PDB file of C-alpha atoms and ligand atoms in Angstrom:
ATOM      1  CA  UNK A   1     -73.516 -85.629 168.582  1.00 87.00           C
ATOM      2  CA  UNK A   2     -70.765 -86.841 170.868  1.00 95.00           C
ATOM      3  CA  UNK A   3     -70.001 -90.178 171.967  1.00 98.00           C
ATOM      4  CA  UNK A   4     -68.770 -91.575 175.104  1.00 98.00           C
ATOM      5  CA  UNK A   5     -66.216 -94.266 176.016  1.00 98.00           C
ATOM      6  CA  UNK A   6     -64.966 -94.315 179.326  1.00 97.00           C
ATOM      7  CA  UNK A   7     -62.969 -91.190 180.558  1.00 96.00           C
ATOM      8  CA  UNK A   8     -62.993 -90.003 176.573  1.00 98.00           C
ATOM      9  CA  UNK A   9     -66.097 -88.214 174.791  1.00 98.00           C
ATOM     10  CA  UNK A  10     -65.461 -88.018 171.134  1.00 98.00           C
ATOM     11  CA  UNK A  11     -67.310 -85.410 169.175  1.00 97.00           C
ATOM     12  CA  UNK A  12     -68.465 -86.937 166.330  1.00 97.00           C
ATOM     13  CA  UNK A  13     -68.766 -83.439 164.434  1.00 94.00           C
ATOM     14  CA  UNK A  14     -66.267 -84.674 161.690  1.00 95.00           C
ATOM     15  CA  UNK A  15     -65.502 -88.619 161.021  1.00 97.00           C
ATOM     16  CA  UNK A  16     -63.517 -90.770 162.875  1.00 98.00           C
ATOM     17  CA  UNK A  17     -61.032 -93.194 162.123  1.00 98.00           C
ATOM     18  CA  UNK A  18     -60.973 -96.270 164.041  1.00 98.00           C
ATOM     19  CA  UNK A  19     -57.781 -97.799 163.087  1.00 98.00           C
ATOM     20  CA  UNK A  20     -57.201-101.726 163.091  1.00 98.00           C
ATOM     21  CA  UNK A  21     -55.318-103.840 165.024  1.00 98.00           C
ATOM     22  CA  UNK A  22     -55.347-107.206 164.648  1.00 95.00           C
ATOM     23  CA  UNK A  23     -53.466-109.280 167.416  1.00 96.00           C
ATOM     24  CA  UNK A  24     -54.169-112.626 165.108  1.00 93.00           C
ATOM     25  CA  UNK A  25     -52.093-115.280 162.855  1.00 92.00           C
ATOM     26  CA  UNK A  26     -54.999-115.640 160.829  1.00 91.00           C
ATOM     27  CA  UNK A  27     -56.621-112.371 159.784  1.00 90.00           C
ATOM     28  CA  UNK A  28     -58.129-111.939 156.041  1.00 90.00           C
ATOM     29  CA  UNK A  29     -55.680-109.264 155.127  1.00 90.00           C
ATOM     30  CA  UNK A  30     -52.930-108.870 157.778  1.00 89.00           C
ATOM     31  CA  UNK A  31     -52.916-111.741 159.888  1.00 88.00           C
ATOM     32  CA  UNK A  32     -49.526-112.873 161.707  1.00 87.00           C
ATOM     33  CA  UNK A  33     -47.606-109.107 160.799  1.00 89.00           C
ATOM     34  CA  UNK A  34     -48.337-107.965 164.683  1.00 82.00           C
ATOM     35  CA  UNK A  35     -48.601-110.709 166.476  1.00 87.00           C
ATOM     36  CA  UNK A  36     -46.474-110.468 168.930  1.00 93.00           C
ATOM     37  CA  UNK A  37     -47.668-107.999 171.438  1.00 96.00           C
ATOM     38  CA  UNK A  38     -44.784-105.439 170.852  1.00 96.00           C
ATOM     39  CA  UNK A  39     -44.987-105.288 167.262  1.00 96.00           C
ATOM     40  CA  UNK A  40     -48.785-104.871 167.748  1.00 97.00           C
ATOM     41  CA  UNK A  41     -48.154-101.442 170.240  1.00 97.00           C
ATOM     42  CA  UNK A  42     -45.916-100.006 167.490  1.00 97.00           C
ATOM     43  CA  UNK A  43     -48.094-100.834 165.033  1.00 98.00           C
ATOM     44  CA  UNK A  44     -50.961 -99.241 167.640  1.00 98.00           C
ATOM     45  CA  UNK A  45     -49.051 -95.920 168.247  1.00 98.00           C
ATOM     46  CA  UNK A  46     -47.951 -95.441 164.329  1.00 98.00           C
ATOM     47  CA  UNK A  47     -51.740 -95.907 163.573  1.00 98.00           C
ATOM     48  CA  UNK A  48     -52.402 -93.154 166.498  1.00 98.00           C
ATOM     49  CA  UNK A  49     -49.627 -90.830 164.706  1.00 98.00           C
ATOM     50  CA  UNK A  50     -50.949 -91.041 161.034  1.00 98.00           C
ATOM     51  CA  UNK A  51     -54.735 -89.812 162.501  1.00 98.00           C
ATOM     52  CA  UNK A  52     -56.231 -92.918 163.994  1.00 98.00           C
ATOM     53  CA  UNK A  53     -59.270 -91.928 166.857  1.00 98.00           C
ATOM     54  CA  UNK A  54     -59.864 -94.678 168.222  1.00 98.00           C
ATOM     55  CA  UNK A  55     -57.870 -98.164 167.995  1.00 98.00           C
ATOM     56  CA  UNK A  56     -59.397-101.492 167.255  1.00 98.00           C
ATOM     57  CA  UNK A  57     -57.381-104.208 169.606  1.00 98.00           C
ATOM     58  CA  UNK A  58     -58.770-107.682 168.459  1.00 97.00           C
ATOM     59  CA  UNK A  59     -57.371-111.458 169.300  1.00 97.00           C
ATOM     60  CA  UNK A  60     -59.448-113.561 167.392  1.00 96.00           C
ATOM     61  CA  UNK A  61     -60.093-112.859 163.538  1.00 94.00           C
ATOM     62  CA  UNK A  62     -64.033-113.354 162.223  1.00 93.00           C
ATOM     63  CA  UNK A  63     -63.039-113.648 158.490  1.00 89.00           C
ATOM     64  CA  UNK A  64     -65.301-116.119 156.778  1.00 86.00           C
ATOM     65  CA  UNK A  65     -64.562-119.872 158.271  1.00 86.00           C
ATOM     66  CA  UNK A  66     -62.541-118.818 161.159  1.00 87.00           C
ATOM     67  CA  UNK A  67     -62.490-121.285 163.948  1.00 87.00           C
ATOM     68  CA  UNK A  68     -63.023-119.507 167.271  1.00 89.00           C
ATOM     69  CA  UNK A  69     -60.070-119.358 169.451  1.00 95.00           C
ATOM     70  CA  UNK A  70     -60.434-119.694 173.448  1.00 97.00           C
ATOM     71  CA  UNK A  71     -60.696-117.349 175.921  1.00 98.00           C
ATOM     72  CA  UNK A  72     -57.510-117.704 177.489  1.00 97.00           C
ATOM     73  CA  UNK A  73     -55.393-117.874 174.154  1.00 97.00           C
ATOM     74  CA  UNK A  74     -57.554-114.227 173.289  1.00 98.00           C
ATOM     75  CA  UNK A  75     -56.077-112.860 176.526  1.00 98.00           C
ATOM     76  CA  UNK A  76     -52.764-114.002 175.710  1.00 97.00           C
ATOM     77  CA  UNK A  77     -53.002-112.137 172.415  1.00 97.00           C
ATOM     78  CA  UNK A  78     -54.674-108.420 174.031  1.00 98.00           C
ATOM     79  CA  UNK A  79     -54.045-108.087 177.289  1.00 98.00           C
ATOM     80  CA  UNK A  80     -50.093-107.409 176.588  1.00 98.00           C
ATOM     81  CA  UNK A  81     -51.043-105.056 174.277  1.00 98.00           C
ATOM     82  CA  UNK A  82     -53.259-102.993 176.572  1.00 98.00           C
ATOM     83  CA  UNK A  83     -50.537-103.056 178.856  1.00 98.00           C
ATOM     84  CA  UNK A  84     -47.631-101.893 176.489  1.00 98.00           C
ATOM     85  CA  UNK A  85     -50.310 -98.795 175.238  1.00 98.00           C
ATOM     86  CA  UNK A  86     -51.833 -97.292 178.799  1.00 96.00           C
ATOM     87  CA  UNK A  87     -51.899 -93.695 178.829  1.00 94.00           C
ATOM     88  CA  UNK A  88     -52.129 -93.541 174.972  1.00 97.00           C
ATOM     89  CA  UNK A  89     -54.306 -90.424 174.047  1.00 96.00           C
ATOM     90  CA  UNK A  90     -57.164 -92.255 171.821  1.00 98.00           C
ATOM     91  CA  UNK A  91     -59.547 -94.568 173.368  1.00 98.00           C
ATOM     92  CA  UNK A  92     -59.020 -98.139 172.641  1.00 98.00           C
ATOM     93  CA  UNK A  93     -61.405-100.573 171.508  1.00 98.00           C
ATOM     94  CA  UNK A  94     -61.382-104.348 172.471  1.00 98.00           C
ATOM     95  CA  UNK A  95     -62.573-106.481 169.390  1.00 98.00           C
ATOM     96  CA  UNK A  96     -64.711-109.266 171.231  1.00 98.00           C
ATOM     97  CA  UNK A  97     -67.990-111.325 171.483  1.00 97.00           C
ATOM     98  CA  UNK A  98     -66.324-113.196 174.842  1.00 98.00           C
ATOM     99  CA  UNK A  99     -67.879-111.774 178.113  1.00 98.00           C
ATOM    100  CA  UNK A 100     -64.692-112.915 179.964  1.00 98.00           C
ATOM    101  CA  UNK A 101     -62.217-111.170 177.592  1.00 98.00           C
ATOM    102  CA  UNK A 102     -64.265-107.469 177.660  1.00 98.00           C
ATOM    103  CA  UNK A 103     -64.489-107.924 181.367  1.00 98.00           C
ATOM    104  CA  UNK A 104     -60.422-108.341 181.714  1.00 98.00           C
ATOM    105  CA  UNK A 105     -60.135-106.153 178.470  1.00 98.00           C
ATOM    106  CA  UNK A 106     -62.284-103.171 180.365  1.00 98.00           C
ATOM    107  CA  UNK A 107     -60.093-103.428 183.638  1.00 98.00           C
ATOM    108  CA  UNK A 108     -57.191-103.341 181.776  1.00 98.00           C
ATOM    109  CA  UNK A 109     -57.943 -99.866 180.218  1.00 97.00           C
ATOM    110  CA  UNK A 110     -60.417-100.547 177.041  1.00 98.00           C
ATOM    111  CA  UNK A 111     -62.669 -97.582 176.659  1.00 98.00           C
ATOM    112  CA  UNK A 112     -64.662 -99.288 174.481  1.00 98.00           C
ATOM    113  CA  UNK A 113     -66.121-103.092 173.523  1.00 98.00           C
ATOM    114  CA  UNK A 114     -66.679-103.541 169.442  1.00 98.00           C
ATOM    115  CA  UNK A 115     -68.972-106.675 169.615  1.00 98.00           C
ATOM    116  CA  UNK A 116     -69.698-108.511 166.453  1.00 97.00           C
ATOM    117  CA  UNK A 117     -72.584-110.097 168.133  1.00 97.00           C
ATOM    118  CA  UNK A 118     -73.981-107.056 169.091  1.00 98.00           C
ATOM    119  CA  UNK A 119     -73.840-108.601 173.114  1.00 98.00           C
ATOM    120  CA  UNK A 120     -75.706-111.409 172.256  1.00 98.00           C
ATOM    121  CA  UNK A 121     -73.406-113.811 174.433  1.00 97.00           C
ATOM    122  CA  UNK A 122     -75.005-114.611 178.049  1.00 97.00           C
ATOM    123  CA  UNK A 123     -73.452-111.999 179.593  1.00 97.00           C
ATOM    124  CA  UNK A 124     -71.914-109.799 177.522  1.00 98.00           C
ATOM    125  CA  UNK A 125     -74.131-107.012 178.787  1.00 98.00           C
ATOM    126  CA  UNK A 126     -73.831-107.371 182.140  1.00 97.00           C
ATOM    127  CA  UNK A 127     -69.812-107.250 181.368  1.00 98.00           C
ATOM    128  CA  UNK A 128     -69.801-104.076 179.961  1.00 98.00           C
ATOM    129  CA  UNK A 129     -73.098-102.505 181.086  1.00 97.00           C
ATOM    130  CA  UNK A 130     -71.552-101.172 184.726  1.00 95.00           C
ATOM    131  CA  UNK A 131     -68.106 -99.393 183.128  1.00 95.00           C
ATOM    132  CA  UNK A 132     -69.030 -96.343 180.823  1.00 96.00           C
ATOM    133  CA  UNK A 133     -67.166 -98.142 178.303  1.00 98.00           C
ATOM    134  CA  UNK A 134     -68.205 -97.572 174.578  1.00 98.00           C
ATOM    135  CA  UNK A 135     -70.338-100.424 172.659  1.00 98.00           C
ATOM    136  CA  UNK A 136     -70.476-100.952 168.812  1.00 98.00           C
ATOM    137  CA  UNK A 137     -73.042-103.351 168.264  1.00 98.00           C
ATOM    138  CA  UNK A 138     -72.777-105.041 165.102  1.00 98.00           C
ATOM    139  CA  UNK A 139     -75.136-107.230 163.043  1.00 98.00           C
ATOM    140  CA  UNK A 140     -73.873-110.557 162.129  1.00 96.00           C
ATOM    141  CA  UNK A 141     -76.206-113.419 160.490  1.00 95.00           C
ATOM    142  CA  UNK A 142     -74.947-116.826 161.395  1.00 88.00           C
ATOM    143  CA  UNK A 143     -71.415-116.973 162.573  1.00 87.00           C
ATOM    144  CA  UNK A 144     -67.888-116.496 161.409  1.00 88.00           C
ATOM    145  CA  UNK A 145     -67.436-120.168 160.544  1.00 86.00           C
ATOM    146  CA  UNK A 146     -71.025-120.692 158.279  1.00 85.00           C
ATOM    147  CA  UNK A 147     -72.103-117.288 157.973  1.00 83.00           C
ATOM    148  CA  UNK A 148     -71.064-116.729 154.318  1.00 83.00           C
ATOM    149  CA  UNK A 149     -72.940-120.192 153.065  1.00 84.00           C
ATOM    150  CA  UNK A 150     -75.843-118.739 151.910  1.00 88.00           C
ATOM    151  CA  UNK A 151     -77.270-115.611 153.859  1.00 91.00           C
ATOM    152  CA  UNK A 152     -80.678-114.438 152.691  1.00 93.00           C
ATOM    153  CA  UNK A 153     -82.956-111.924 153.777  1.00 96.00           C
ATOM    154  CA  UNK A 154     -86.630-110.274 152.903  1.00 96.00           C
ATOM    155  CA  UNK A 155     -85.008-106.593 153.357  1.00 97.00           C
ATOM    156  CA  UNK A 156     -81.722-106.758 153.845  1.00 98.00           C
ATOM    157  CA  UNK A 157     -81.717-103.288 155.221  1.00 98.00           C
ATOM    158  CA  UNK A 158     -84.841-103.442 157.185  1.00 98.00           C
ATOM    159  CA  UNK A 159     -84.343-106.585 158.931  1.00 98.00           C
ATOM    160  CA  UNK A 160     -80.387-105.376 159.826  1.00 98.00           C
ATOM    161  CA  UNK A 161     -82.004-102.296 161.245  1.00 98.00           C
ATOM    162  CA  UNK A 162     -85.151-104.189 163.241  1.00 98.00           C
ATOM    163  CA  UNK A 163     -82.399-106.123 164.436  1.00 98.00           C
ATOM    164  CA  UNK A 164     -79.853-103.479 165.666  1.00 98.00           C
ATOM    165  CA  UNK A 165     -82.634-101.248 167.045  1.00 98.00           C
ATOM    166  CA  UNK A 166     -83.865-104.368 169.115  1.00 98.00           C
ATOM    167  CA  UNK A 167     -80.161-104.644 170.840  1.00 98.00           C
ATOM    168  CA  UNK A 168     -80.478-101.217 171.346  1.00 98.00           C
ATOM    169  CA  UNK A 169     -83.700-101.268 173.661  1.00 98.00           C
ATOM    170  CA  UNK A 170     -81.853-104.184 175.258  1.00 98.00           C
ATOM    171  CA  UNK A 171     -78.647-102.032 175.831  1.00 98.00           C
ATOM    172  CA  UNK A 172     -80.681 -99.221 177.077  1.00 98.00           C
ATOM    173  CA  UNK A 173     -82.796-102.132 179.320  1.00 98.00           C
ATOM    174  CA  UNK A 174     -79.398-103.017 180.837  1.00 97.00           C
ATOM    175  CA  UNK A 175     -78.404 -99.755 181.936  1.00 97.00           C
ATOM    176  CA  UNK A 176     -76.382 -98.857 178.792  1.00 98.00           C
ATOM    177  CA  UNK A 177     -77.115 -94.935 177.682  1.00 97.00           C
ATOM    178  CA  UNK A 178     -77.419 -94.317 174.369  1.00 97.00           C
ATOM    179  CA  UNK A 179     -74.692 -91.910 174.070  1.00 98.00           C
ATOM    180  CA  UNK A 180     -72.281 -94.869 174.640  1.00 98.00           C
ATOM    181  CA  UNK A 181     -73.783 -96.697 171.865  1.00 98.00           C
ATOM    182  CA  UNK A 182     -72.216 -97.013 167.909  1.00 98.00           C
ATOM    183  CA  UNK A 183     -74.627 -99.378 165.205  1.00 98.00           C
ATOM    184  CA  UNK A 184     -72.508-101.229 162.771  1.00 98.00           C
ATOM    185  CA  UNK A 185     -74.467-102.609 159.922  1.00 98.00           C
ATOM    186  CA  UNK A 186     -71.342-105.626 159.934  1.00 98.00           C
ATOM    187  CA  UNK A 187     -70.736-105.533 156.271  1.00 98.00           C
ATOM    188  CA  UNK A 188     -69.484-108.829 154.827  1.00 96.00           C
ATOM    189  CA  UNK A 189     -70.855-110.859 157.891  1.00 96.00           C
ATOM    190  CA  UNK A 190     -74.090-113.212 156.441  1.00 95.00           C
ATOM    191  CA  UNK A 191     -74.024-110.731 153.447  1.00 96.00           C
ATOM    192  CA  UNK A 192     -73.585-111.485 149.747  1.00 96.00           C
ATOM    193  CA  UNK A 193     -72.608-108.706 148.010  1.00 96.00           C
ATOM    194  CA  UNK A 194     -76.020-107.752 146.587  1.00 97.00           C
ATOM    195  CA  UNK A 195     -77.052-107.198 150.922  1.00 97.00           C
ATOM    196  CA  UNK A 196     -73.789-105.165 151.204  1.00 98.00           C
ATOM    197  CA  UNK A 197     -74.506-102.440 148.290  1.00 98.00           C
ATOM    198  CA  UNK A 198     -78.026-102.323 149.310  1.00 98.00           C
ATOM    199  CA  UNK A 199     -76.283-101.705 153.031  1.00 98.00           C
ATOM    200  CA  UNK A 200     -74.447 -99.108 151.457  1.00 98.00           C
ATOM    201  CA  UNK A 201     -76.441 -97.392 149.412  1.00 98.00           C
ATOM    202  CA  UNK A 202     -79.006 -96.649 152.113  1.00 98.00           C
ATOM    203  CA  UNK A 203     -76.663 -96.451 155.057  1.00 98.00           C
ATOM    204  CA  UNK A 204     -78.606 -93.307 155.988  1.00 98.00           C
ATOM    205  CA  UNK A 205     -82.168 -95.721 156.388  1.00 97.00           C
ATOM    206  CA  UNK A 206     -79.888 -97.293 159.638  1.00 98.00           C
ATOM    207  CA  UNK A 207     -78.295 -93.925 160.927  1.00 96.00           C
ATOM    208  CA  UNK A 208     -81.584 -92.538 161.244  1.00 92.00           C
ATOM    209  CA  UNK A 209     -81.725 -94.504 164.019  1.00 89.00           C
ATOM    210  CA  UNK A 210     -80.574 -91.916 165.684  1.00 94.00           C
ATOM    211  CA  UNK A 211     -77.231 -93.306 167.001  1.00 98.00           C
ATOM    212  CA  UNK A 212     -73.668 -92.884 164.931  1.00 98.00           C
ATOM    213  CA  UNK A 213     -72.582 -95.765 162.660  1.00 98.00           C
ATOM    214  CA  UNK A 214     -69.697 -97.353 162.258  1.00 98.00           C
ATOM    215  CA  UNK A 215     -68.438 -98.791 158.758  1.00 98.00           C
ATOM    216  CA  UNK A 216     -66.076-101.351 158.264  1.00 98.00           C
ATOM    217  CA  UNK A 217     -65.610-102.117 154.494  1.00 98.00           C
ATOM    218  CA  UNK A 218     -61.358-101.846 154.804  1.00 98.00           C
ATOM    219  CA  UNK A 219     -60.060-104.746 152.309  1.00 98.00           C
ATOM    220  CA  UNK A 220     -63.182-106.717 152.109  1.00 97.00           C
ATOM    221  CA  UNK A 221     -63.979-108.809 149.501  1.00 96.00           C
ATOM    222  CA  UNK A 222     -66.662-107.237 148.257  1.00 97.00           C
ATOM    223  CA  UNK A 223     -64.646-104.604 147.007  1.00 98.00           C
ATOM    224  CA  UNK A 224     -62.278-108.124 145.588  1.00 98.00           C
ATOM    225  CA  UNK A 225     -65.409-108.367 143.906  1.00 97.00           C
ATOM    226  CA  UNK A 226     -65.784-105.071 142.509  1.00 98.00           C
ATOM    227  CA  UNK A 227     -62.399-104.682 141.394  1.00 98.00           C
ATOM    228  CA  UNK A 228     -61.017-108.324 140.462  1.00 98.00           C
ATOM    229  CA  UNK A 229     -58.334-107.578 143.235  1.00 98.00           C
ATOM    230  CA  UNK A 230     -56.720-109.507 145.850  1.00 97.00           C
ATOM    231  CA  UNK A 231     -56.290-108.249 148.906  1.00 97.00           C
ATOM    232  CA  UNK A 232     -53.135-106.519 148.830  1.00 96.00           C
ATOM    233  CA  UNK A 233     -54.615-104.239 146.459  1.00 97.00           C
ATOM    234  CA  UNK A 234     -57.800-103.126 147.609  1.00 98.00           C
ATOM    235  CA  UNK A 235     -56.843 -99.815 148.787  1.00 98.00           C
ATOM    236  CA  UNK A 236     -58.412 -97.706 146.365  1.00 98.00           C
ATOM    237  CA  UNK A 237     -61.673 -99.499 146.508  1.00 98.00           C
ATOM    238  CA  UNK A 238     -61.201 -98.957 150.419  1.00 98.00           C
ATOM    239  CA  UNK A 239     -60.925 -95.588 150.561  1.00 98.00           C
ATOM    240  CA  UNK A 240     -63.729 -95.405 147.922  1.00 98.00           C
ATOM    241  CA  UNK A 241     -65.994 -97.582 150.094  1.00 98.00           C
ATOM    242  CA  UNK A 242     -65.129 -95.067 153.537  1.00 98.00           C
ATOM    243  CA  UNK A 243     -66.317 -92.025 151.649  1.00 98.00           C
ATOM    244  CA  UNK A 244     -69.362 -93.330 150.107  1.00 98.00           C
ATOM    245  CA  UNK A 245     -69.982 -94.914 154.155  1.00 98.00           C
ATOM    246  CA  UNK A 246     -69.803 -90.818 155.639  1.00 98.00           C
ATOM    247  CA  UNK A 247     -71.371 -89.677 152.490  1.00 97.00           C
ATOM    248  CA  UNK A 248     -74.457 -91.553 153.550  1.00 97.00           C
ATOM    249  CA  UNK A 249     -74.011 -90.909 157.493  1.00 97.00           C
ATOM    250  CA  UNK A 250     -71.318 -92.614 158.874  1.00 98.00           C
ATOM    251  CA  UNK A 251     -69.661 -91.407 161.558  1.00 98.00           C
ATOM    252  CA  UNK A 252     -66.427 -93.833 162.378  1.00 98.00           C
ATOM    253  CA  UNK A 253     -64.820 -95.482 159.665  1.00 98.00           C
ATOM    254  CA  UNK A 254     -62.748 -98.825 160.599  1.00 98.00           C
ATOM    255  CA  UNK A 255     -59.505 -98.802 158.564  1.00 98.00           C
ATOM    256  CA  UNK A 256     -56.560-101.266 158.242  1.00 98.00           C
ATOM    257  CA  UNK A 257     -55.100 -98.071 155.629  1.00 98.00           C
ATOM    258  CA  UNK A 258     -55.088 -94.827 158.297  1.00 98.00           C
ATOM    259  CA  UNK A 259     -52.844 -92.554 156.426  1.00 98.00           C
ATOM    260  CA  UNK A 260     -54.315 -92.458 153.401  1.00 98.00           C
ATOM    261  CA  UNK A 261     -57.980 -92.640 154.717  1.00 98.00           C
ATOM    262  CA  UNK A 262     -57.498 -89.600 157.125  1.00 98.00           C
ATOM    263  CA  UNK A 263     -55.937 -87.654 153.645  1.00 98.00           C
ATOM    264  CA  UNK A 264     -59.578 -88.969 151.666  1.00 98.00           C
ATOM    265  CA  UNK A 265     -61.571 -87.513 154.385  1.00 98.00           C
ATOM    266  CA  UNK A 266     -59.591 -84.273 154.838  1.00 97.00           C
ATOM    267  CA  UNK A 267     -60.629 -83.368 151.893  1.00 97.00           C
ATOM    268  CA  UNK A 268     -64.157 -84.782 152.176  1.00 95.00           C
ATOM    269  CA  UNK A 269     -64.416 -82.496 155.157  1.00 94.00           C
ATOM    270  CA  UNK A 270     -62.844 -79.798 153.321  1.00 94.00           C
ATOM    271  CA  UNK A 271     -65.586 -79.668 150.584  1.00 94.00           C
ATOM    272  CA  UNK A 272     -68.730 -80.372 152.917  1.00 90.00           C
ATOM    273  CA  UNK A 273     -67.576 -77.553 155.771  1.00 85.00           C
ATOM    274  CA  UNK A 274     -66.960 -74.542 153.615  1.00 68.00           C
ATOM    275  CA  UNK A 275     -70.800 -74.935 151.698  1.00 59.00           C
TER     276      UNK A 275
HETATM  277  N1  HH2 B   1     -64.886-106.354 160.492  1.00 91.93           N
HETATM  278  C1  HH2 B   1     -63.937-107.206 160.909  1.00 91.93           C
HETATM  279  C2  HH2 B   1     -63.700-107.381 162.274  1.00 91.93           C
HETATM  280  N2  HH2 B   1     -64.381-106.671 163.196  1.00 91.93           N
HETATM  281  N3  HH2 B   1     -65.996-105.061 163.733  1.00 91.93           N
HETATM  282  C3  HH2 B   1     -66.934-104.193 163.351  1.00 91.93           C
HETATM  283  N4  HH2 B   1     -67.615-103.469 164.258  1.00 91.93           N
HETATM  284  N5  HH2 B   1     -67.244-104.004 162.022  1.00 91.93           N
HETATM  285  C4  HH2 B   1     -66.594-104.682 161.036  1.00 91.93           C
HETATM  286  O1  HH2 B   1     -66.926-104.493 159.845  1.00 91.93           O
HETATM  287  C5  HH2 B   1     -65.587-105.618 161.412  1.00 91.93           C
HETATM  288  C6  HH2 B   1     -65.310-105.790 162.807  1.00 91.93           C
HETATM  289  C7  HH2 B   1     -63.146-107.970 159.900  1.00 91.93           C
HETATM  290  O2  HH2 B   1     -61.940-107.289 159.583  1.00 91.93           O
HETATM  291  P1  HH2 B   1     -60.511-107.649 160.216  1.00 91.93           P
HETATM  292  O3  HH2 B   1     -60.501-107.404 161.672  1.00 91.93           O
HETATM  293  O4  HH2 B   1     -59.430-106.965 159.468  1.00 91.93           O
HETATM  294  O5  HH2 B   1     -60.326-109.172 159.879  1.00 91.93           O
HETATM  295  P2  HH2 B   1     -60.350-110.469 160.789  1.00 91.93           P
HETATM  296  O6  HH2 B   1     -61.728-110.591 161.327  1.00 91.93           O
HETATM  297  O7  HH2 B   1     -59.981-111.570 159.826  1.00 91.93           O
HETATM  298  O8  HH2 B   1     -59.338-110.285 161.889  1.00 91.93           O
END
């Protein structure tokens, strides 16, 4: 199983690390520490050095009750940042559910658009369906600023699958090949933490979809929940949550923590290659 984004085609034999960078003032866990676009690029390439894959580039944060920020002020935040890392020798992802910004985002040398909203905006697949770009579509119930109120489902696992699937066989209807595709379950978005074990637990039910997933559990508060920790000291529990996530099938992990997830996995990958 490979995966393609843009000029890069990742093999997906072992797990990948998608490492985080948030370009916000106001993200859950790191918000305002890279903000400026320089510190964000070193940030970027000492992610790259400790065993990131793939980067995450993202300008507005989706933490429970953020207020959306505007198109232009999102450029403001990425687009220096793209610039400062061209040539860098992992693909970078654009964190976005604005059309405008993964157009701008794409031409400015993103390999790959992580959508929240799975490219639900009018548009969004047009914008990325014509560049070979990667997608991660991601399931979301509500949005940022409600989503958390009081999400309820029948099956939380079967209706985040139904869903996914469906944006799939739109993807694919827009010209978008599977092999550029990734299916993010979007733990903590409309989830209580009940949905998000059950997510978990049978992560495997929405990788037998047939496409890789991608898991980002890195700091969340579920795992505040689990532990009685605040968010400075979740790392444990994150590490704990990525290796249960490839235990049951997924393929890219999306860390704030890349050192000390790509050590968890080596040895993950240590145990389950030598059987
Ligand atoms: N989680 C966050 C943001 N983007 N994208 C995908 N595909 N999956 C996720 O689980 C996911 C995501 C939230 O984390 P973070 O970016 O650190 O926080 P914020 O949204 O506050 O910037």
């Amino acid at each position: 199983m490979f995966l393609r984004c843009g000029k890069f085609e990742l093999s997906l034999s072992r797990p990948l690390i998608m490492g985080v960078v948030n370009v916000t003032p106001d993200s859950f866990s790191d918000g305002g520490l890279w903000i400026s676009a320089e510190k964000a690029a070193e940030h970027a390439l000492r992610l790259v050095k400790e065993g990131a894959d793939i980067l995450d580039v993202g300008g507005e944060s989706s933490r429970p009750g953020a207020l959306p920020v505007s198109v232009e002020d999102e450029l403001r935040r990425v687009l220096p940042v793209l610039e400062r890392l061209k040539g860098i020798e992992v693909p970078i992802s654009v964190d976005t559910v604005k059309p405008e910004v993964m157009r701008q985002a794409i031409r400015a040398g993103a390999s790959m658009i992580n959508d929240i909203n799975a490219l639900l905006a009018p548009s969004a697949m047009e914008a990325v369906a014509g560049s070979g770009v990667g997608v991660c579509l991601m399931h979301m119930q509500g949005d940022p600023q409600t989503m958390q109120k009081n999400p309820q489902y029948k099956d939380v696992v079967a209706e985040v699958k139904a869903f996914l699937e469906s944006r799939v066989r739109e993807a694919e209807k827009a010209g978008i090949s599977r092999e550029r595709l990734v299916l993010d379950p979007g733990f903590g978005f409309g989830k209580t933490v009940v949905h998000n074990l059950a997510l978990l637990r049978r992560l495997q039910s929405i990788a037998s979809a047939g496409l890789p997933v991608l898991a980002g559990l890195s700091r969340k508060s579920i795992l505040g929940v689990i532990t009685g920790n605040q968010v400075e000291d979740r790392l444990p529990a994150s590490i704990a949550a990525a290796l249960i996530a490839v235990a049951n099938g997924a393929k890219i992990v999306r860390v704030h923590d890349v050192k000390a997830t790509r050590d968890a996995l080596a040895v993950f990958n240590a145990v389950m290659s030598n059987g």
